[in-house]
PDB file of C-alpha atoms and ligand atoms in Angstrom:
ATOM      1  CA  MET A   1      16.837  -9.996  -2.754  1.00 48.00           C
ATOM      2  CA  PRO A   2      15.510 -10.324  -6.284  1.00 53.00           C
ATOM      3  CA  GLU A   3      11.984 -10.981  -5.026  1.00 84.00           C
ATOM      4  CA  GLN A   4      11.810  -7.623  -3.247  1.00 83.00           C
ATOM      5  CA  LYS A   5      13.038  -5.886  -6.386  1.00 86.00           C
ATOM      6  CA  ASN A   6      10.434  -7.652  -8.521  1.00 92.00           C
ATOM      7  CA  ILE A   7       7.626  -6.737  -6.136  1.00 94.00           C
ATOM      8  CA  LEU A   8       8.747  -3.129  -6.124  1.00 95.00           C
ATOM      9  CA  GLU A   9       8.797  -3.096  -9.919  1.00 95.00           C
ATOM     10  CA  LEU A  10       5.282  -4.534 -10.046  1.00 95.00           C
ATOM     11  CA  ILE A  11       4.015  -1.840  -7.683  1.00 97.00           C
ATOM     12  CA  GLU A  12       5.780   0.778  -9.756  1.00 96.00           C
ATOM     13  CA  ASN A  13       4.160  -0.540 -12.924  1.00 96.00           C
ATOM     14  CA  ARG A  14       0.692  -0.634 -11.419  1.00 96.00           C
ATOM     15  CA  LYS A  15       0.977   2.899 -10.013  1.00 98.00           C
ATOM     16  CA  ILE A  16      -1.852   2.454  -7.514  1.00 98.00           C
ATOM     17  CA  VAL A  17      -2.107   0.331  -4.391  1.00 98.00           C
ATOM     18  CA  PRO A  18      -5.718  -0.011  -3.210  1.00 98.00           C
ATOM     19  CA  VAL A  19      -5.815   0.280   0.595  1.00 98.00           C
ATOM     20  CA  VAL A  20      -8.453  -2.127   1.840  1.00 98.00           C
ATOM     21  CA  LYS A  21     -10.211  -2.573   5.175  1.00 97.00           C
ATOM     22  CA  LEU A  22     -12.125  -5.842   5.438  1.00 97.00           C
ATOM     23  CA  TYR A  23     -14.469  -6.511   8.340  1.00 97.00           C
ATOM     24  CA  ASN A  24     -15.272  -9.993   7.118  1.00 96.00           C
ATOM     25  CA  SER A  25     -12.742 -12.341   5.521  1.00 97.00           C
ATOM     26  CA  GLU A  26     -15.542 -13.723   3.341  1.00 97.00           C
ATOM     27  CA  ASP A  27     -15.366 -10.459   1.422  1.00 97.00           C
ATOM     28  CA  SER A  28     -11.701 -10.980   0.589  1.00 98.00           C
ATOM     29  CA  LEU A  29     -12.131 -13.134  -2.517  1.00 98.00           C
ATOM     30  CA  PRO A  30     -14.924 -11.125  -4.195  1.00 98.00           C
ATOM     31  CA  LEU A  31     -12.897  -8.001  -3.511  1.00 98.00           C
ATOM     32  CA  CYS A  32      -9.812  -9.535  -5.145  1.00 98.00           C
ATOM     33  CA  GLU A  33     -11.921 -10.629  -8.080  1.00 98.00           C
ATOM     34  CA  ALA A  34     -13.268  -7.078  -8.493  1.00 98.00           C
ATOM     35  CA  LEU A  35      -9.786  -5.554  -8.367  1.00 98.00           C
ATOM     36  CA  CYS A  36      -8.512  -8.050 -10.951  1.00 98.00           C
ATOM     37  CA  GLU A  37     -11.484  -7.355 -13.180  1.00 98.00           C
ATOM     38  CA  GLY A  38     -10.846  -3.647 -12.788  1.00 98.00           C
ATOM     39  CA  GLY A  39      -7.288  -4.205 -13.993  1.00 97.00           C
ATOM     40  CA  LEU A  40      -5.500  -3.601 -10.694  1.00 98.00           C
ATOM     41  CA  PRO A  41      -4.358  -6.944  -9.224  1.00 97.00           C
ATOM     42  CA  VAL A  42      -2.824  -5.499  -6.074  1.00 98.00           C
ATOM     43  CA  ALA A  43      -4.137  -4.829  -2.561  1.00 98.00           C
ATOM     44  CA  GLU A  44      -2.818  -3.586   0.751  1.00 98.00           C
ATOM     45  CA  ILE A  45      -5.061  -5.282   3.289  1.00 98.00           C
ATOM     46  CA  THR A  46      -4.898  -3.278   6.491  1.00 98.00           C
ATOM     47  CA  PHE A  47      -4.534  -4.689   9.991  1.00 98.00           C
ATOM     48  CA  ARG A  48      -7.244  -2.354  11.211  1.00 96.00           C
ATOM     49  CA  THR A  49      -9.690  -5.195  11.629  1.00 96.00           C
ATOM     50  CA  GLU A  50      -9.682  -8.688  13.090  1.00 95.00           C
ATOM     51  CA  ALA A  51     -10.375 -10.073   9.622  1.00 97.00           C
ATOM     52  CA  ALA A  52      -7.097  -8.840   8.112  1.00 98.00           C
ATOM     53  CA  GLU A  53      -4.981 -11.939   8.677  1.00 98.00           C
ATOM     54  CA  ASP A  54      -7.542 -14.431   7.329  1.00 98.00           C
ATOM     55  CA  SER A  55      -8.345 -12.101   4.444  1.00 98.00           C
ATOM     56  CA  ILE A  56      -4.670 -12.011   3.433  1.00 98.00           C
ATOM     57  CA  ARG A  57      -4.355 -15.787   3.786  1.00 98.00           C
ATOM     58  CA  LEU A  58      -7.352 -16.406   1.534  1.00 98.00           C
ATOM     59  CA  ALA A  59      -6.352 -13.796  -1.048  1.00 98.00           C
ATOM     60  CA  ALA A  60      -2.745 -15.010  -1.245  1.00 97.00           C
ATOM     61  CA  LYS A  61      -3.870 -18.620  -1.672  1.00 97.00           C
ATOM     62  CA  VAL A  62      -6.638 -18.153  -4.211  1.00 97.00           C
ATOM     63  CA  TYR A  63      -5.040 -15.263  -6.157  1.00 96.00           C
ATOM     64  CA  PRO A  64      -1.325 -16.170  -6.195  1.00 94.00           C
ATOM     65  CA  ASP A  65      -0.696 -13.836  -9.130  1.00 93.00           C
ATOM     66  CA  MET A  66      -2.099 -10.868  -7.279  1.00 96.00           C
ATOM     67  CA  LEU A  67       0.211  -8.726  -5.215  1.00 97.00           C
ATOM     68  CA  ILE A  68      -1.167  -8.933  -1.699  1.00 97.00           C
ATOM     69  CA  GLY A  69       0.472  -6.879   1.026  1.00 98.00           C
ATOM     70  CA  ALA A  70      -0.378  -5.947   4.592  1.00 98.00           C
ATOM     71  CA  GLY A  71      -0.950  -2.391   5.776  1.00 98.00           C
ATOM     72  CA  THR A  72      -1.296  -0.517   9.066  1.00 98.00           C
ATOM     73  CA  ILE A  73       1.284  -2.820  10.622  1.00 98.00           C
ATOM     74  CA  VAL A  74       2.195  -1.284  13.974  1.00 98.00           C
ATOM     75  CA  ASN A  75       4.214  -4.041  15.664  1.00 98.00           C
ATOM     76  CA  THR A  76       6.333  -7.094  14.887  1.00 98.00           C
ATOM     77  CA  GLU A  77       3.667  -9.523  16.013  1.00 98.00           C
ATOM     78  CA  GLN A  78       1.323  -8.212  13.304  1.00 98.00           C
ATOM     79  CA  ALA A  79       4.181  -8.199  10.797  1.00 98.00           C
ATOM     80  CA  LYS A  80       4.881 -11.894  11.476  1.00 98.00           C
ATOM     81  CA  ARG A  81       1.213 -12.822  11.249  1.00 98.00           C
ATOM     82  CA  ALA A  82       0.888 -10.941   7.963  1.00 98.00           C
ATOM     83  CA  VAL A  83       3.960 -12.564   6.432  1.00 98.00           C
ATOM     84  CA  ASP A  84       2.923 -16.034   7.635  1.00 98.00           C
ATOM     85  CA  ALA A  85      -0.466 -15.449   6.016  1.00 98.00           C
ATOM     86  CA  GLY A  86       1.246 -14.690   2.691  1.00 97.00           C
ATOM     87  CA  ALA A  87       1.699 -10.916   2.573  1.00 97.00           C
ATOM     88  CA  LYS A  88       4.357 -10.005   0.007  1.00 97.00           C
ATOM     89  CA  PHE A  89       5.034  -6.533   1.400  1.00 97.00           C
ATOM     90  CA  LEU A  90       4.437  -4.574   4.588  1.00 98.00           C
ATOM     91  CA  VAL A  91       3.276  -0.999   5.020  1.00 98.00           C
ATOM     92  CA  THR A  92       3.466   0.844   8.347  1.00 98.00           C
ATOM     93  CA  PRO A  93       1.710   4.156   9.073  1.00 98.00           C
ATOM     94  CA  GLY A  94       4.758   5.567  10.894  1.00 98.00           C
ATOM     95  CA  PHE A  95       8.394   4.595  11.273  1.00 98.00           C
ATOM     96  CA  SER A  96       9.023   1.632  13.608  1.00 97.00           C
ATOM     97  CA  LYS A  97      12.594   0.474  14.158  1.00 97.00           C
ATOM     98  CA  LYS A  98      11.388  -2.911  15.383  1.00 98.00           C
ATOM     99  CA  VAL A  99       9.127  -3.630  12.428  1.00 98.00           C
ATOM    100  CA  THR A 100      11.737  -2.343   9.970  1.00 98.00           C
ATOM    101  CA  GLU A 101      14.381  -4.581  11.544  1.00 97.00           C
ATOM    102  CA  TYR A 102      12.049  -7.569  11.361  1.00 98.00           C
ATOM    103  CA  ALA A 103      11.444  -6.889   7.652  1.00 97.00           C
ATOM    104  CA  ALA A 104      15.161  -6.410   6.944  1.00 96.00           C
ATOM    105  CA  LYS A 105      16.112  -9.647   8.735  1.00 96.00           C
ATOM    106  CA  ASN A 106      13.457 -11.608   6.879  1.00 96.00           C
ATOM    107  CA  HIS A 107      14.046  -9.972   3.478  1.00 95.00           C
ATOM    108  CA  ILE A 108      10.511  -8.614   3.327  1.00 96.00           C
ATOM    109  CA  LEU A 109       9.774  -5.478   1.334  1.00 97.00           C
ATOM    110  CA  ILE A 110       8.617  -2.731   3.689  1.00 98.00           C
ATOM    111  CA  PHE A 111       7.296   0.773   3.146  1.00 98.00           C
ATOM    112  CA  PRO A 112       7.599   2.578   6.471  1.00 98.00           C
ATOM    113  CA  GLY A 113       5.434   5.653   6.927  1.00 98.00           C
ATOM    114  CA  VAL A 114       7.256   8.979   7.048  1.00 98.00           C
ATOM    115  CA  CYS A 115       6.264  12.612   6.824  1.00 96.00           C
ATOM    116  CA  THR A 116       9.330  14.480   8.108  1.00 97.00           C
ATOM    117  CA  PRO A 117      13.036  14.716   7.168  1.00 98.00           C
ATOM    118  CA  THR A 118      13.934  13.016  10.462  1.00 98.00           C
ATOM    119  CA  GLU A 119      11.830   9.989   9.573  1.00 98.00           C
ATOM    120  CA  VAL A 120      13.331   9.828   6.080  1.00 98.00           C
ATOM    121  CA  MET A 121      16.735   9.708   7.798  1.00 97.00           C
ATOM    122  CA  CYS A 122      15.547   6.778   9.919  1.00 97.00           C
ATOM    123  CA  ALA A 123      14.647   4.943   6.688  1.00 97.00           C
ATOM    124  CA  LEU A 124      18.055   5.765   5.216  1.00 97.00           C
ATOM    125  CA  GLU A 125      19.719   4.129   8.213  1.00 96.00           C
ATOM    126  CA  TYR A 126      18.129   0.862   7.085  1.00 96.00           C
ATOM    127  CA  ASN A 127      19.173   1.395   3.464  1.00 95.00           C
ATOM    128  CA  LEU A 128      15.558   1.766   2.382  1.00 96.00           C
ATOM    129  CA  ASP A 129      14.965   3.723  -0.773  1.00 94.00           C
ATOM    130  CA  VAL A 130      11.161   3.791  -0.942  1.00 97.00           C
ATOM    131  CA  VAL A 131       8.940   5.016   1.885  1.00 98.00           C
ATOM    132  CA  LYS A 132       5.243   5.642   2.400  1.00 98.00           C
ATOM    133  CA  PHE A 133       4.456   9.356   2.735  1.00 98.00           C
ATOM    134  CA  PHE A 134       1.501   9.544   5.088  1.00 98.00           C
ATOM    135  CA  PRO A 135      -0.908  11.231   5.526  1.00 98.00           C
ATOM    136  CA  ALA A 136      -0.059  12.753   2.175  1.00 98.00           C
ATOM    137  CA  LYS A 137      -2.764  15.368   1.696  1.00 97.00           C
ATOM    138  CA  GLN A 138      -2.643  16.678   5.249  1.00 96.00           C
ATOM    139  CA  TYR A 139       1.180  16.947   5.189  1.00 97.00           C
ATOM    140  CA  GLY A 140       1.390  19.025   2.039  1.00 97.00           C
ATOM    141  CA  GLY A 141       0.979  16.523  -0.805  1.00 97.00           C
ATOM    142  CA  PRO A 142       3.274  16.695  -3.854  1.00 97.00           C
ATOM    143  CA  ASP A 143       4.854  20.002  -2.701  1.00 96.00           C
ATOM    144  CA  THR A 144       6.180  18.398   0.472  1.00 97.00           C
ATOM    145  CA  ILE A 145       7.460  15.404  -1.494  1.00 97.00           C
ATOM    146  CA  ASN A 146       9.343  17.810  -3.776  1.00 96.00           C
ATOM    147  CA  ALA A 147      10.829  19.565  -0.764  1.00 97.00           C
ATOM    148  CA  LEU A 148      11.883  16.249   0.827  1.00 97.00           C
ATOM    149  CA  SER A 149      13.424  15.100  -2.465  1.00 97.00           C
ATOM    150  CA  ALA A 150      15.949  17.937  -2.421  1.00 97.00           C
ATOM    151  CA  PRO A 151      18.033  16.696   0.541  1.00 98.00           C
ATOM    152  CA  PHE A 152      17.197  13.029  -0.115  1.00 98.00           C
ATOM    153  CA  PRO A 153      17.604  12.484  -3.866  1.00 96.00           C
ATOM    154  CA  SER A 154      17.824   8.701  -3.560  1.00 96.00           C
ATOM    155  CA  ILE A 155      14.494   8.331  -1.765  1.00 98.00           C
ATOM    156  CA  ARG A 156      11.254   7.563  -3.596  1.00 98.00           C
ATOM    157  CA  PHE A 157       7.785   7.761  -2.172  1.00 98.00           C
ATOM    158  CA  MET A 158       4.465   5.961  -2.080  1.00 98.00           C
ATOM    159  CA  PRO A 159       2.058   8.646  -0.806  1.00 98.00           C
ATOM    160  CA  THR A 160      -1.270   7.696   0.723  1.00 98.00           C
ATOM    161  CA  GLY A 161      -3.957   9.590   2.569  1.00 98.00           C
ATOM    162  CA  GLY A 162      -6.446  11.832   0.807  1.00 97.00           C
ATOM    163  CA  ILE A 163      -5.562  10.664  -2.710  1.00 98.00           C
ATOM    164  CA  ASN A 164      -8.392  10.036  -5.147  1.00 97.00           C
ATOM    165  CA  ALA A 165      -9.386  10.281  -8.809  1.00 97.00           C
ATOM    166  CA  SER A 166      -9.362  14.083  -8.674  1.00 97.00           C
ATOM    167  CA  ASN A 167      -5.764  14.531  -7.500  1.00 97.00           C
ATOM    168  CA  ILE A 168      -3.813  11.339  -8.310  1.00 98.00           C
ATOM    169  CA  ARG A 169      -2.365  12.835 -11.490  1.00 97.00           C
ATOM    170  CA  ASP A 170      -0.753  15.650  -9.470  1.00 97.00           C
ATOM    171  CA  TYR A 171       1.152  12.979  -7.575  1.00 98.00           C
ATOM    172  CA  LEU A 172       2.008  10.600 -10.395  1.00 97.00           C
ATOM    173  CA  LYS A 173       3.632  13.278 -12.541  1.00 95.00           C
ATOM    174  CA  ASN A 174       6.415  13.456  -9.937  1.00 95.00           C
ATOM    175  CA  GLU A 175       9.108  10.958 -10.901  1.00 94.00           C
ATOM    176  CA  LYS A 176       9.992  10.407  -7.224  1.00 97.00           C
ATOM    177  CA  ILE A 177       6.575   8.864  -6.663  1.00 98.00           C
ATOM    178  CA  ILE A 178       6.536   5.178  -7.517  1.00 98.00           C
ATOM    179  CA  ALA A 179       2.819   4.655  -6.855  1.00 98.00           C
ATOM    180  CA  CYS A 180      -0.048   6.083  -4.807  1.00 98.00           C
ATOM    181  CA  GLY A 181      -2.003   4.260  -2.142  1.00 98.00           C
ATOM    182  CA  GLY A 182      -5.669   4.965  -1.656  1.00 98.00           C
ATOM    183  CA  SER A 183      -9.000   3.615  -0.566  1.00 98.00           C
ATOM    184  CA  TRP A 184     -11.298   5.604  -2.824  1.00 98.00           C
ATOM    185  CA  MET A 185     -12.115   2.681  -5.136  1.00 98.00           C
ATOM    186  CA  VAL A 186     -12.497   0.161  -2.287  1.00 98.00           C
ATOM    187  CA  LYS A 187     -14.328   2.214   0.340  1.00 97.00           C
ATOM    188  CA  ASP A 188     -15.584   0.337   3.415  1.00 94.00           C
ATOM    189  CA  THR A 189     -19.185   0.989   2.451  1.00 96.00           C
ATOM    190  CA  TYR A 190     -18.776  -0.530  -1.029  1.00 97.00           C
ATOM    191  CA  ILE A 191     -17.299  -3.671   0.500  1.00 96.00           C
ATOM    192  CA  LYS A 192     -19.812  -3.909   3.347  1.00 95.00           C
ATOM    193  CA  GLU A 193     -22.696  -3.463   0.918  1.00 96.00           C
ATOM    194  CA  HIS A 194     -21.116  -5.779  -1.655  1.00 97.00           C
ATOM    195  CA  GLN A 195     -21.084  -3.063  -4.304  1.00 98.00           C
ATOM    196  CA  PHE A 196     -18.449  -4.912  -6.314  1.00 98.00           C
ATOM    197  CA  THR A 197     -19.686  -3.482  -9.618  1.00 98.00           C
ATOM    198  CA  GLU A 198     -18.940  -0.015  -8.297  1.00 98.00           C
ATOM    199  CA  ILE A 199     -15.480  -1.163  -7.157  1.00 98.00           C
ATOM    200  CA  ILE A 200     -14.791  -2.506 -10.658  1.00 98.00           C
ATOM    201  CA  ARG A 201     -15.972   0.749 -12.237  1.00 98.00           C
ATOM    202  CA  LEU A 202     -13.866   2.973  -9.964  1.00 98.00           C
ATOM    203  CA  THR A 203     -10.855   0.679 -10.324  1.00 98.00           C
ATOM    204  CA  LYS A 204     -11.046   0.840 -14.121  1.00 98.00           C
ATOM    205  CA  GLU A 205     -11.363   4.617 -13.917  1.00 98.00           C
ATOM    206  CA  ALA A 206      -8.354   4.759 -11.568  1.00 98.00           C
ATOM    207  CA  VAL A 207      -6.243   2.616 -13.897  1.00 98.00           C
ATOM    208  CA  LYS A 208      -7.072   4.963 -16.796  1.00 97.00           C
ATOM    209  CA  LEU A 209      -5.740   7.868 -14.751  1.00 97.00           C
ATOM    210  CA  THR A 210      -2.334   6.196 -14.510  1.00 96.00           C
ATOM    211  CA  LYS A 211      -1.863   6.097 -18.312  1.00 90.00           C
TER     212      LYS A 211
HETATM  213  C1  LIG B   1      -3.640   4.562   4.454  1.00 54.59           C
HETATM  214  O1  LIG B   1      -3.535   3.955   5.485  1.00 54.59           O
HETATM  215  O2  LIG B   1      -2.796   4.459   3.562  1.00 54.59           O
HETATM  216  C2  LIG B   1      -4.731   5.527   4.301  1.00 54.59           C
HETATM  217  O3  LIG B   1      -5.655   5.416   5.316  1.00 54.59           O
HETATM  218  C3  LIG B   1      -5.409   5.527   2.988  1.00 54.59           C
HETATM  219  O4  LIG B   1      -5.873   6.792   2.897  1.00 54.59           O
HETATM  220  P1  LIG B   1      -7.260   7.150   2.206  1.00 54.59           P
HETATM  221  O5  LIG B   1      -8.315   6.343   2.899  1.00 54.59           O
HETATM  222  O6  LIG B   1      -7.403   8.642   2.423  1.00 54.59           O
HETATM  223  O7  LIG B   1      -7.125   6.794   0.751  1.00 54.59           O
END
């Protein structure tokens, strides 16, 4: 599975995965353009809206060098639609055996959501070594990740939920954290109101915080 390893390395290098909610697939390309201009050519487009699938399809086609994944995947039907549309990785808010099995069978990189030791053990049963820690802020942030790292030294985390420019450094200094997910630079309102200049500004600022 060299592709999965390469994708993971790219995410690890970029350090931030913007979590995007698009209500209109027409906003997909300008959003991708803004993220690229901001220096962060990666997006997790969430299946929280009807526009997710078409948005992924457009982004994957027009920006083949960007890393486009699908988030908020809660069942295998969504996972299939996302992968068929061109998603390179899947993110689930909680742990789903069915979705994880689908990803494993199809050699798709998946970050299942966990926030307890039991859920980390579910991920271990599928030989996964990176999980999403969600919702990160509400479940104790970097302290909880440290505590989970003690019994599970092989596991690394991609926390999301409540991360922004003011606290991302607290997360990224932990070597068990490969990258942080967050929506602060791509807020719904910025996209709806086509405030792409603001998205570029916040993305550039976010990238600086990873250095
Ligand atoms: C996610 O699904 O990863 C989160 O909703 C992103 O959290 P945030 O909006 O607090 O950044």
